[in-house]
Amino acid sequence: MGPDPQDSGPAGLGAAFRAAFSGHPAAVAIVTAAGPDGPAGITASSVISVSAEPPVLAVSITPGSGSGAALLAGGALAVHLLTTANLRLAELFSTPGSRRFGFDMDWYTAPAGEPVIRGVGTVLLCKPLDRMAAGTGVLLAAQVQQILDGGSPAPPLVYRRRTYYALDDWSILRTRS
C-alpha cells in the first residue's frame, strides 16, 4: 500500500485537481458544428458516455472561445473519436487560431449541417439536448442520432500529462490467476 493521499487544502485545490486529471488518461475526440462564420471544432478529452438507451453523450466546452461558442449554439454536432492516425488533427484543433477545415482536410457537411471529418475512428452525429454551466465550462449533453465508421483502423488516441499516446494491444494488462 502506498502513502495516504495528501489533502491539498482549499488554497491549492484547483492546482491539485488539474494535476490529478493530468495523470488520468482520457480518450481524444474532435467535436464539430456549423458556426455563424463556417465550420467550427475543438479537440476534447472530456467526452463521456452518459446513457445507452437512448444513446447520450456529454462534453465539456469552454464557452469563451469562438469555436466553443459555435458548438454551444449549434443545432447539430459531430463527435469524432480519434485514432493514432489522427494525431495531426488533434494538434490542429487544439491550437487556438489554427486554420481548420482547409482544402487539405477531407471533410463534408452532414445533412443536419455539422462538419464530418473522414479518416477518424468513429463519428457520432448528435442533437444537443441540454447545456449546464459548470465552473468555467459548459457541460453539453447530446443525443446520438447516427454512428458512422470513420475509416481509420489505427489504435485509439489518448491524452495524459500533456502528451498523446496510443492505446493498443501492447497496452493490455492481464491479471494472473
mmCIF file of N, CA and C in Angstrom, residues 14-152:
data_model
loop_
_atom_site.group_PDB
_atom_site.id
_atom_site.type_symbol
_atom_site.label_atom_id
_atom_site.label_comp_id
_atom_site.label_asym_id
_atom_site.label_seq_id
_atom_site.Cartn_x
_atom_site.Cartn_y
_atom_site.Cartn_z
ATOM 1 N N GLY A 14 -7.489 23.814 -6.789
ATOM 2 C CA GLY A 14 -7.520 23.907 -8.252
ATOM 3 C C GLY A 14 -6.283 23.294 -8.884
ATOM 4 N N ALA A 15 -5.109 23.599 -8.338
ATOM 5 C CA ALA A 15 -3.862 23.045 -8.873
ATOM 6 C C ALA A 15 -3.813 21.536 -8.666
ATOM 7 N N ALA A 16 -4.251 21.071 -7.514
ATOM 8 C CA ALA A 16 -4.263 19.632 -7.234
ATOM 9 C C ALA A 16 -5.247 18.911 -8.155
ATOM 10 N N PHE A 17 -6.379 19.557 -8.439
ATOM 11 C CA PHE A 17 -7.379 18.984 -9.344
ATOM 12 C C PHE A 17 -6.794 18.832 -10.750
ATOM 13 N N ARG A 18 -6.142 19.893 -11.247
ATOM 14 C CA ARG A 18 -5.518 19.828 -12.576
ATOM 15 C C ARG A 18 -4.440 18.736 -12.607
ATOM 16 N N ALA A 19 -3.641 18.637 -11.564
ATOM 17 C CA ALA A 19 -2.583 17.628 -11.511
ATOM 18 C C ALA A 19 -3.173 16.214 -11.484
ATOM 19 N N ALA A 20 -4.258 16.027 -10.747
ATOM 20 C CA ALA A 20 -4.894 14.707 -10.675
ATOM 21 C C ALA A 20 -5.393 14.267 -12.044
ATOM 22 N N PHE A 21 -6.086 15.154 -12.746
ATOM 23 C CA PHE A 21 -6.621 14.780 -14.052
ATOM 24 C C PHE A 21 -5.558 14.791 -15.137
ATOM 25 N N SER A 22 -4.462 15.490 -14.934
ATOM 26 C CA SER A 22 -3.362 15.456 -15.887
ATOM 27 C C SER A 22 -2.783 14.050 -15.975
ATOM 28 N N GLY A 23 -2.758 13.345 -14.869
ATOM 29 C CA GLY A 23 -2.212 11.994 -14.834
ATOM 30 C C GLY A 23 -3.214 10.918 -15.193
ATOM 31 N N HIS A 24 -4.475 11.283 -15.349
ATOM 32 C CA HIS A 24 -5.535 10.325 -15.677
ATOM 33 C C HIS A 24 -5.769 10.341 -17.187
ATOM 34 N N PRO A 25 -5.441 9.256 -17.899
ATOM 35 C CA PRO A 25 -5.566 9.284 -19.348
ATOM 36 C C PRO A 25 -7.015 9.428 -19.804
ATOM 37 N N ALA A 26 -7.194 10.108 -20.928
ATOM 38 C CA ALA A 26 -8.527 10.333 -21.487
ATOM 39 C C ALA A 26 -8.473 10.131 -22.997
ATOM 40 N N ALA A 27 -9.555 9.595 -23.535
ATOM 41 C CA ALA A 27 -9.672 9.444 -24.984
ATOM 42 C C ALA A 27 -9.747 10.826 -25.622
ATOM 43 N N VAL A 28 -9.287 10.930 -26.864
ATOM 44 C CA VAL A 28 -9.252 12.207 -27.567
ATOM 45 C C VAL A 28 -10.302 12.208 -28.672
ATOM 46 N N ALA A 29 -11.036 13.315 -28.764
ATOM 47 C CA ALA A 29 -12.076 13.471 -29.782
ATOM 48 C C ALA A 29 -11.999 14.874 -30.365
ATOM 49 N N ILE A 30 -12.584 15.052 -31.531
ATOM 50 C CA ILE A 30 -12.808 16.385 -32.095
ATOM 51 C C ILE A 30 -14.313 16.557 -32.173
ATOM 52 N N VAL A 31 -14.804 17.678 -31.663
ATOM 53 C CA VAL A 31 -16.231 17.984 -31.699
ATOM 54 C C VAL A 31 -16.415 19.136 -32.679
ATOM 55 N N THR A 32 -17.336 18.962 -33.644
ATOM 56 C CA THR A 32 -17.544 19.975 -34.672
ATOM 57 C C THR A 32 -19.016 20.360 -34.779
ATOM 58 N N ALA A 33 -19.249 21.555 -35.283
ATOM 59 C CA ALA A 33 -20.599 22.062 -35.542
ATOM 60 C C ALA A 33 -20.495 23.151 -36.599
ATOM 61 N N ALA A 34 -21.631 23.470 -37.198
ATOM 62 C CA ALA A 34 -21.684 24.608 -38.119
ATOM 63 C C ALA A 34 -21.770 25.868 -37.272
ATOM 64 N N GLY A 35 -20.906 26.834 -37.558
ATOM 65 C CA GLY A 35 -20.917 28.096 -36.834
ATOM 66 C C GLY A 35 -21.374 29.225 -37.725
ATOM 67 N N PRO A 36 -21.584 30.406 -37.162
ATOM 68 C CA PRO A 36 -22.033 31.545 -37.960
ATOM 69 C C PRO A 36 -21.009 31.977 -39.012
ATOM 70 N N ASP A 37 -19.729 31.664 -38.769
ATOM 71 C CA ASP A 37 -18.665 32.038 -39.711
ATOM 72 C C ASP A 37 -18.111 30.826 -40.450
ATOM 73 N N GLY A 38 -18.859 29.720 -40.470
ATOM 74 C CA GLY A 38 -18.405 28.500 -41.119
ATOM 75 C C GLY A 38 -18.237 27.391 -40.105
ATOM 76 N N PRO A 39 -17.651 26.271 -40.524
ATOM 77 C CA PRO A 39 -17.495 25.140 -39.615
ATOM 78 C C PRO A 39 -16.566 25.477 -38.453
ATOM 79 N N ALA A 40 -16.874 24.901 -37.288
ATOM 80 C CA ALA A 40 -16.073 25.135 -36.085
ATOM 81 C C ALA A 40 -15.792 23.795 -35.420
ATOM 82 N N GLY A 41 -14.694 23.723 -34.674
ATOM 83 C CA GLY A 41 -14.379 22.480 -33.985
ATOM 84 C C GLY A 41 -13.295 22.661 -32.940
ATOM 85 N N ILE A 42 -13.282 21.739 -31.984
ATOM 86 C CA ILE A 42 -12.283 21.731 -30.915
ATOM 87 C C ILE A 42 -11.802 20.305 -30.676
ATOM 88 N N THR A 43 -10.606 20.168 -30.129
ATOM 89 C CA THR A 43 -10.143 18.889 -29.610
ATOM 90 C C THR A 43 -10.625 18.791 -28.173
ATOM 91 N N ALA A 44 -11.180 17.634 -27.810
ATOM 92 C CA ALA A 44 -11.716 17.446 -26.466
ATOM 93 C C ALA A 44 -11.249 16.117 -25.886
ATOM 94 N N SER A 45 -10.888 16.150 -24.621
ATOM 95 C CA SER A 45 -10.594 14.911 -23.897
ATOM 96 C C SER A 45 -11.622 14.734 -22.781
ATOM 97 N N SER A 46 -12.767 15.404 -22.956
ATOM 98 C CA SER A 46 -13.792 15.387 -21.917
ATOM 99 C C SER A 46 -15.118 14.810 -22.404
ATOM 100 N N VAL A 47 -15.094 13.978 -23.445
ATOM 101 C CA VAL A 47 -16.317 13.359 -23.944
ATOM 102 C C VAL A 47 -16.584 12.103 -23.117
ATOM 103 N N ILE A 48 -17.826 11.974 -22.635
ATOM 104 C CA ILE A 48 -18.192 10.795 -21.852
ATOM 105 C C ILE A 48 -19.503 10.197 -22.353
ATOM 106 N N SER A 49 -19.619 8.907 -22.188
ATOM 107 C CA SER A 49 -20.862 8.205 -22.449
ATOM 108 C C SER A 49 -21.767 8.415 -21.238
ATOM 109 N N VAL A 50 -23.012 8.819 -21.477
ATOM 110 C CA VAL A 50 -23.944 9.067 -20.378
ATOM 111 C C VAL A 50 -24.998 7.976 -20.304
ATOM 112 N N SER A 51 -25.538 7.575 -21.452
ATOM 113 C CA SER A 51 -26.628 6.604 -21.494
ATOM 114 C C SER A 51 -26.566 5.831 -22.796
ATOM 115 N N ALA A 52 -26.933 4.542 -22.756
ATOM 116 C CA ALA A 52 -27.003 3.747 -23.980
ATOM 117 C C ALA A 52 -28.421 3.709 -24.549
ATOM 118 N N GLU A 53 -29.427 3.879 -23.714
ATOM 119 C CA GLU A 53 -30.833 3.854 -24.146
ATOM 120 C C GLU A 53 -31.572 5.029 -23.552
ATOM 121 N N PRO A 54 -31.773 6.091 -24.271
ATOM 122 C CA PRO A 54 -31.244 6.365 -25.601
ATOM 123 C C PRO A 54 -29.768 6.723 -25.515
ATOM 124 N N PRO A 55 -29.042 6.612 -26.629
ATOM 125 C CA PRO A 55 -27.616 6.941 -26.591
ATOM 126 C C PRO A 55 -27.399 8.443 -26.398
ATOM 127 N N VAL A 56 -26.761 8.786 -25.273
ATOM 128 C CA VAL A 56 -26.485 10.181 -24.924
ATOM 129 C C VAL A 56 -25.028 10.283 -24.494
ATOM 130 N N LEU A 57 -24.371 11.341 -24.938
ATOM 131 C CA LEU A 57 -23.005 11.633 -24.504
ATOM 132 C C LEU A 57 -22.972 13.050 -23.952
ATOM 133 N N ALA A 58 -21.877 13.391 -23.312
ATOM 134 C CA ALA A 58 -21.679 14.756 -22.809
ATOM 135 C C ALA A 58 -20.242 15.165 -23.070
ATOM 136 N N VAL A 59 -20.063 16.462 -23.229
ATOM 137 C CA VAL A 59 -18.735 17.020 -23.446
ATOM 138 C C VAL A 59 -18.666 18.370 -22.740
ATOM 139 N N SER A 60 -17.513 18.670 -22.171
ATOM 140 C CA SER A 60 -17.301 19.961 -21.529
ATOM 141 C C SER A 60 -16.699 20.917 -22.545
ATOM 142 N N ILE A 61 -17.303 22.103 -22.652
ATOM 143 C CA ILE A 61 -16.876 23.088 -23.639
ATOM 144 C C ILE A 61 -16.595 24.419 -22.951
ATOM 145 N N THR A 62 -15.514 25.069 -23.349
ATOM 146 C CA THR A 62 -15.204 26.406 -22.854
ATOM 147 C C THR A 62 -15.967 27.404 -23.720
ATOM 148 N N PRO A 63 -16.912 28.139 -23.132
ATOM 149 C CA PRO A 63 -17.781 28.993 -23.940
ATOM 150 C C PRO A 63 -17.114 30.256 -24.476
ATOM 151 N N GLY A 64 -16.000 30.687 -23.915
ATOM 152 C CA GLY A 64 -15.386 31.952 -24.291
ATOM 153 C C GLY A 64 -14.732 31.961 -25.658
ATOM 154 N N SER A 65 -14.339 30.786 -26.158
ATOM 155 C CA SER A 65 -13.674 30.750 -27.458
ATOM 156 C C SER A 65 -14.696 30.817 -28.586
ATOM 157 N N GLY A 66 -14.267 31.257 -29.759
ATOM 158 C CA GLY A 66 -15.165 31.309 -30.908
ATOM 159 C C GLY A 66 -15.698 29.939 -31.268
ATOM 160 N N SER A 67 -14.820 28.931 -31.269
ATOM 161 C CA SER A 67 -15.254 27.574 -31.585
ATOM 162 C C SER A 67 -16.188 27.035 -30.507
ATOM 163 N N GLY A 68 -15.863 27.281 -29.254
ATOM 164 C CA GLY A 68 -16.722 26.822 -28.160
ATOM 165 C C GLY A 68 -18.106 27.431 -28.241
ATOM 166 N N ALA A 69 -18.174 28.719 -28.523
ATOM 167 C CA ALA A 69 -19.471 29.392 -28.649
ATOM 168 C C ALA A 69 -20.271 28.813 -29.810
ATOM 169 N N ALA A 70 -19.599 28.523 -30.925
ATOM 170 C CA ALA A 70 -20.282 27.940 -32.084
ATOM 171 C C ALA A 70 -20.823 26.553 -31.762
ATOM 172 N N LEU A 71 -20.050 25.752 -31.031
ATOM 173 C CA LEU A 71 -20.508 24.414 -30.658
ATOM 174 C C LEU A 71 -21.728 24.483 -29.747
ATOM 175 N N LEU A 72 -21.710 25.415 -28.813
ATOM 176 C CA LEU A 72 -22.825 25.540 -27.873
ATOM 177 C C LEU A 72 -24.087 26.062 -28.546
ATOM 178 N N ALA A 73 -23.926 26.850 -29.605
ATOM 179 C CA ALA A 73 -25.087 27.416 -30.310
ATOM 180 C C ALA A 73 -25.595 26.510 -31.418
ATOM 181 N N GLY A 74 -24.794 25.527 -31.814
ATOM 182 C CA GLY A 74 -25.139 24.686 -32.951
ATOM 183 C C GLY A 74 -26.355 23.811 -32.712
ATOM 184 N N GLY A 75 -27.054 23.506 -33.789
ATOM 185 C CA GLY A 75 -28.213 22.633 -33.718
ATOM 186 C C GLY A 75 -27.865 21.176 -33.920
ATOM 187 N N ALA A 76 -26.631 20.896 -34.347
ATOM 188 C CA ALA A 76 -26.168 19.524 -34.566
ATOM 189 C C ALA A 76 -24.665 19.488 -34.335
ATOM 190 N N LEU A 77 -24.181 18.360 -33.818
ATOM 191 C CA LEU A 77 -22.758 18.164 -33.528
ATOM 192 C C LEU A 77 -22.272 16.882 -34.171
ATOM 193 N N ALA A 78 -20.998 16.837 -34.497
ATOM 194 C CA ALA A 78 -20.331 15.597 -34.873
ATOM 195 C C ALA A 78 -19.192 15.392 -33.880
ATOM 196 N N VAL A 79 -19.189 14.244 -33.217
ATOM 197 C CA VAL A 79 -18.138 13.900 -32.265
ATOM 198 C C VAL A 79 -17.288 12.829 -32.927
ATOM 199 N N HIS A 80 -16.032 13.175 -33.198
ATOM 200 C CA HIS A 80 -15.090 12.306 -33.906
ATOM 201 C C HIS A 80 -14.164 11.662 -32.876
ATOM 202 N N LEU A 81 -14.262 10.344 -32.704
ATOM 203 C CA LEU A 81 -13.374 9.621 -31.789
ATOM 204 C C LEU A 81 -12.097 9.318 -32.557
ATOM 205 N N LEU A 82 -10.969 9.840 -32.067
ATOM 206 C CA LEU A 82 -9.721 9.821 -32.825
ATOM 207 C C LEU A 82 -8.882 8.575 -32.588
ATOM 208 N N THR A 83 -8.052 8.291 -33.590
ATOM 209 C CA THR A 83 -7.068 7.216 -33.512
ATOM 210 C C THR A 83 -5.678 7.839 -33.603
ATOM 211 N N THR A 84 -4.668 6.997 -33.447
ATOM 212 C CA THR A 84 -3.289 7.492 -33.533
ATOM 213 C C THR A 84 -2.986 8.069 -34.911
ATOM 214 N N ALA A 85 -3.717 7.651 -35.931
ATOM 215 C CA ALA A 85 -3.536 8.210 -37.271
ATOM 216 C C ALA A 85 -4.014 9.658 -37.345
ATOM 217 N N ASN A 86 -4.728 10.108 -36.331
ATOM 218 C CA ASN A 86 -5.311 11.456 -36.321
ATOM 219 C C ASN A 86 -4.570 12.431 -35.419
ATOM 220 N N LEU A 87 -3.347 12.116 -35.055
ATOM 221 C CA LEU A 87 -2.574 12.988 -34.164
ATOM 222 C C LEU A 87 -2.492 14.410 -34.702
ATOM 223 N N ARG A 88 -2.214 14.577 -35.981
ATOM 224 C CA ARG A 88 -2.105 15.919 -36.569
ATOM 225 C C ARG A 88 -3.420 16.678 -36.424
ATOM 226 N N LEU A 89 -4.542 16.004 -36.625
ATOM 227 C CA LEU A 89 -5.854 16.644 -36.458
ATOM 228 C C LEU A 89 -6.069 17.087 -35.010
ATOM 229 N N ALA A 90 -5.714 16.231 -34.056
ATOM 230 C CA ALA A 90 -5.869 16.579 -32.639
ATOM 231 C C ALA A 90 -5.066 17.834 -32.313
ATOM 232 N N GLU A 91 -3.841 17.898 -32.800
ATOM 233 C CA GLU A 91 -2.999 19.073 -32.554
ATOM 234 C C GLU A 91 -3.561 20.313 -33.250
ATOM 235 N N LEU A 92 -4.035 20.157 -34.478
ATOM 236 C CA LEU A 92 -4.589 21.278 -35.227
ATOM 237 C C LEU A 92 -5.806 21.880 -34.518
ATOM 238 N N PHE A 93 -6.740 21.030 -34.093
ATOM 239 C CA PHE A 93 -7.968 21.516 -33.473
ATOM 240 C C PHE A 93 -7.768 21.972 -32.026
ATOM 241 N N SER A 94 -6.599 21.708 -31.451
ATOM 242 C CA SER A 94 -6.315 22.192 -30.092
ATOM 243 C C SER A 94 -5.485 23.469 -30.096
ATOM 244 N N THR A 95 -5.074 23.927 -31.270
ATOM 245 C CA THR A 95 -4.253 25.132 -31.378
ATOM 246 C C THR A 95 -5.134 26.342 -31.669
ATOM 247 N N PRO A 96 -5.214 27.295 -30.724
ATOM 248 C CA PRO A 96 -6.041 28.489 -30.965
ATOM 249 C C PRO A 96 -5.582 29.234 -32.220
ATOM 250 N N GLY A 97 -6.551 29.650 -33.018
ATOM 251 C CA GLY A 97 -6.263 30.426 -34.220
ATOM 252 C C GLY A 97 -5.818 29.610 -35.417
ATOM 253 N N SER A 98 -5.726 28.286 -35.274
ATOM 254 C CA SER A 98 -5.288 27.472 -36.410
ATOM 255 C C SER A 98 -6.354 27.442 -37.499
ATOM 256 N N ARG A 99 -5.912 27.238 -38.727
ATOM 257 C CA ARG A 99 -6.826 27.160 -39.873
ATOM 258 C C ARG A 99 -7.361 25.736 -39.981
ATOM 259 N N ARG A 100 -8.612 25.573 -39.592
ATOM 260 C CA ARG A 100 -9.260 24.266 -39.622
ATOM 261 C C ARG A 100 -10.163 24.191 -40.846
ATOM 262 N N PHE A 101 -10.473 23.002 -41.278
ATOM 263 C CA PHE A 101 -11.355 22.773 -42.427
ATOM 264 C C PHE A 101 -10.806 23.401 -43.704
ATOM 265 N N GLY A 102 -9.496 23.304 -43.882
ATOM 266 C CA GLY A 102 -8.872 23.824 -45.099
ATOM 267 C C GLY A 102 -9.032 22.864 -46.263
ATOM 268 N N PHE A 103 -8.493 23.257 -47.393
ATOM 269 C CA PHE A 103 -8.598 22.447 -48.609
ATOM 270 C C PHE A 103 -7.871 21.109 -48.477
ATOM 271 N N ASP A 104 -6.905 21.025 -47.548
ATOM 272 C CA ASP A 104 -6.138 19.791 -47.393
ATOM 273 C C ASP A 104 -6.763 18.813 -46.393
ATOM 274 N N MET A 105 -7.950 19.138 -45.873
ATOM 275 C CA MET A 105 -8.628 18.263 -44.927
ATOM 276 C C MET A 105 -9.812 17.598 -45.631
ATOM 277 N N ASP A 106 -9.935 16.277 -45.453
ATOM 278 C CA ASP A 106 -11.020 15.524 -46.080
ATOM 279 C C ASP A 106 -12.250 15.554 -45.165
ATOM 280 N N TRP A 107 -13.205 16.417 -45.509
ATOM 281 C CA TRP A 107 -14.415 16.554 -44.700
ATOM 282 C C TRP A 107 -15.595 16.906 -45.588
ATOM 283 N N TYR A 108 -16.790 16.750 -45.032
ATOM 284 C CA TYR A 108 -18.009 17.102 -45.748
ATOM 285 C C TYR A 108 -19.047 17.586 -44.746
ATOM 286 N N THR A 109 -20.126 18.173 -45.243
ATOM 287 C CA THR A 109 -21.206 18.652 -44.394
ATOM 288 C C THR A 109 -22.315 17.614 -44.372
ATOM 289 N N ALA A 110 -22.677 17.147 -43.170
ATOM 290 C CA ALA A 110 -23.756 16.165 -42.996
ATOM 291 C C ALA A 110 -25.108 16.856 -43.220
ATOM 292 N N PRO A 111 -26.170 16.086 -43.417
ATOM 293 C CA PRO A 111 -27.486 16.672 -43.688
ATOM 294 C C PRO A 111 -27.980 17.681 -42.644
ATOM 295 N N ALA A 112 -27.629 17.495 -41.389
ATOM 296 C CA ALA A 112 -28.068 18.437 -40.350
ATOM 297 C C ALA A 112 -27.149 19.657 -40.249
ATOM 298 N N GLY A 113 -26.089 19.708 -41.080
ATOM 299 C CA GLY A 113 -25.215 20.873 -41.125
ATOM 300 C C GLY A 113 -23.873 20.725 -40.438
ATOM 301 N N GLU A 114 -23.683 19.671 -39.664
ATOM 302 C CA GLU A 114 -22.429 19.526 -38.938
ATOM 303 C C GLU A 114 -21.309 19.036 -39.857
ATOM 304 N N PRO A 115 -20.083 19.574 -39.680
ATOM 305 C CA PRO A 115 -18.943 19.115 -40.477
ATOM 306 C C PRO A 115 -18.474 17.741 -39.986
ATOM 307 N N VAL A 116 -18.233 16.830 -40.924
ATOM 308 C CA VAL A 116 -17.775 15.478 -40.609
ATOM 309 C C VAL A 116 -16.411 15.275 -41.256
ATOM 310 N N ILE A 117 -15.434 14.887 -40.446
ATOM 311 C CA ILE A 117 -14.072 14.652 -40.912
ATOM 312 C C ILE A 117 -13.923 13.167 -41.238
ATOM 313 N N ARG A 118 -13.427 12.879 -42.426
ATOM 314 C CA ARG A 118 -13.193 11.484 -42.827
ATOM 315 C C ARG A 118 -11.847 11.000 -42.280
ATOM 316 N N GLY A 119 -11.722 9.672 -42.136
ATOM 317 C CA GLY A 119 -10.447 9.077 -41.755
ATOM 318 C C GLY A 119 -10.195 9.013 -40.264
ATOM 319 N N VAL A 120 -11.229 9.192 -39.452
ATOM 320 C CA VAL A 120 -11.094 9.073 -37.994
ATOM 321 C C VAL A 120 -11.623 7.698 -37.574
ATOM 322 N N GLY A 121 -11.629 7.413 -36.279
ATOM 323 C CA GLY A 121 -12.095 6.114 -35.808
ATOM 324 C C GLY A 121 -13.590 5.926 -35.973
ATOM 325 N N THR A 122 -14.379 6.729 -35.289
ATOM 326 C CA THR A 122 -15.834 6.659 -35.318
ATOM 327 C C THR A 122 -16.372 8.081 -35.233
ATOM 328 N N VAL A 123 -17.507 8.329 -35.895
ATOM 329 C CA VAL A 123 -18.142 9.644 -35.838
ATOM 330 C C VAL A 123 -19.551 9.461 -35.290
ATOM 331 N N LEU A 124 -19.873 10.228 -34.260
ATOM 332 C CA LEU A 124 -21.203 10.207 -33.654
ATOM 333 C C LEU A 124 -21.914 11.498 -34.033
ATOM 334 N N LEU A 125 -22.975 11.397 -34.810
ATOM 335 C CA LEU A 125 -23.762 12.574 -35.186
ATOM 336 C C LEU A 125 -24.814 12.779 -34.108
ATOM 337 N N CYS A 126 -24.867 13.980 -33.545
ATOM 338 C CA CYS A 126 -25.659 14.222 -32.346
ATOM 339 C C CYS A 126 -26.549 15.450 -32.443
ATOM 340 N N LYS A 127 -27.614 15.408 -31.655
ATOM 341 C CA LYS A 127 -28.517 16.546 -31.490
ATOM 342 C C LYS A 127 -28.375 17.024 -30.045
ATOM 343 N N PRO A 128 -27.991 18.297 -29.830
ATOM 344 C CA PRO A 128 -27.856 18.802 -28.462
ATOM 345 C C PRO A 128 -29.178 18.690 -27.694
ATOM 346 N N LEU A 129 -29.059 18.299 -26.427
ATOM 347 C CA LEU A 129 -30.230 18.173 -25.560
ATOM 348 C C LEU A 129 -30.296 19.274 -24.518
ATOM 349 N N ASP A 130 -29.168 19.465 -23.815
ATOM 350 C CA ASP A 130 -29.168 20.398 -22.690
ATOM 351 C C ASP A 130 -27.776 20.948 -22.483
ATOM 352 N N ARG A 131 -27.723 22.137 -21.922
ATOM 353 C CA ARG A 131 -26.458 22.790 -21.590
ATOM 354 C C ARG A 131 -26.520 23.222 -20.136
ATOM 355 N N MET A 132 -25.449 22.962 -19.388
ATOM 356 C CA MET A 132 -25.426 23.314 -17.976
ATOM 357 C C MET A 132 -24.090 23.981 -17.641
ATOM 358 N N ALA A 133 -24.168 25.186 -17.084
ATOM 359 C CA ALA A 133 -22.943 25.857 -16.639
ATOM 360 C C ALA A 133 -22.306 25.029 -15.533
ATOM 361 N N ALA A 134 -20.990 24.842 -15.622
ATOM 362 C CA ALA A 134 -20.248 24.066 -14.636
ATOM 363 C C ALA A 134 -18.873 24.711 -14.476
ATOM 364 N N GLY A 135 -18.711 25.539 -13.462
ATOM 365 C CA GLY A 135 -17.452 26.248 -13.268
ATOM 366 C C GLY A 135 -17.220 27.197 -14.431
ATOM 367 N N THR A 136 -16.044 27.120 -15.047
ATOM 368 C CA THR A 136 -15.738 27.984 -16.190
ATOM 369 C C THR A 136 -16.161 27.358 -17.515
ATOM 370 N N GLY A 137 -16.707 26.159 -17.471
ATOM 371 C CA GLY A 137 -17.121 25.465 -18.688
ATOM 372 C C GLY A 137 -18.625 25.299 -18.758
ATOM 373 N N VAL A 138 -19.055 24.688 -19.833
ATOM 374 C CA VAL A 138 -20.462 24.333 -20.022
ATOM 375 C C VAL A 138 -20.499 22.862 -20.390
ATOM 376 N N LEU A 139 -21.312 22.111 -19.661
ATOM 377 C CA LEU A 139 -21.488 20.700 -19.953
ATOM 378 C C LEU A 139 -22.619 20.581 -20.960
ATOM 379 N N LEU A 140 -22.318 20.040 -22.125
ATOM 380 C CA LEU A 140 -23.287 19.896 -23.206
ATOM 381 C C LEU A 140 -23.652 18.421 -23.337
ATOM 382 N N ALA A 141 -24.924 18.100 -23.120
ATOM 383 C CA ALA A 141 -25.426 16.742 -23.319
ATOM 384 C C ALA A 141 -26.056 16.676 -24.700
ATOM 385 N N ALA A 142 -25.799 15.576 -25.417
ATOM 386 C CA ALA A 142 -26.311 15.439 -26.777
ATOM 387 C C ALA A 142 -26.746 13.999 -27.029
ATOM 388 N N GLN A 143 -27.846 13.846 -27.745
ATOM 389 C CA GLN A 143 -28.335 12.520 -28.096
ATOM 390 C C GLN A 143 -27.740 12.097 -29.434
ATOM 391 N N VAL A 144 -27.195 10.890 -29.462
ATOM 392 C CA VAL A 144 -26.591 10.358 -30.672
ATOM 393 C C VAL A 144 -27.708 9.951 -31.628
ATOM 394 N N GLN A 145 -27.647 10.468 -32.859
ATOM 395 C CA GLN A 145 -28.640 10.186 -33.886
ATOM 396 C C GLN A 145 -28.171 9.117 -34.870
ATOM 397 N N GLN A 146 -26.844 9.084 -35.097
ATOM 398 C CA GLN A 146 -26.284 8.150 -36.069
ATOM 399 C C GLN A 146 -24.817 7.932 -35.739
ATOM 400 N N ILE A 147 -24.318 6.721 -36.019
ATOM 401 C CA ILE A 147 -22.913 6.392 -35.802
ATOM 402 C C ILE A 147 -22.307 5.956 -37.132
ATOM 403 N N LEU A 148 -21.191 6.600 -37.502
ATOM 404 C CA LEU A 148 -20.520 6.333 -38.766
ATOM 405 C C LEU A 148 -19.138 5.753 -38.511
ATOM 406 N N ASP A 149 -18.728 4.800 -39.328
ATOM 407 C CA ASP A 149 -17.363 4.300 -39.289
ATOM 408 C C ASP A 149 -16.506 5.333 -40.004
ATOM 409 N N GLY A 150 -15.547 5.905 -39.288
ATOM 410 C CA GLY A 150 -14.725 6.962 -39.867
ATOM 411 C C GLY A 150 -13.614 6.476 -40.763
ATOM 412 N N GLY A 151 -13.359 5.174 -40.809
ATOM 413 C CA GLY A 151 -12.408 4.639 -41.766
ATOM 414 C C GLY A 151 -10.989 4.435 -41.278
ATOM 415 N N SER A 152 -10.673 4.726 -40.017
ATOM 416 C CA SER A 152 -9.301 4.536 -39.546
ATOM 417 C C SER A 152 -9.215 3.293 -38.664
#
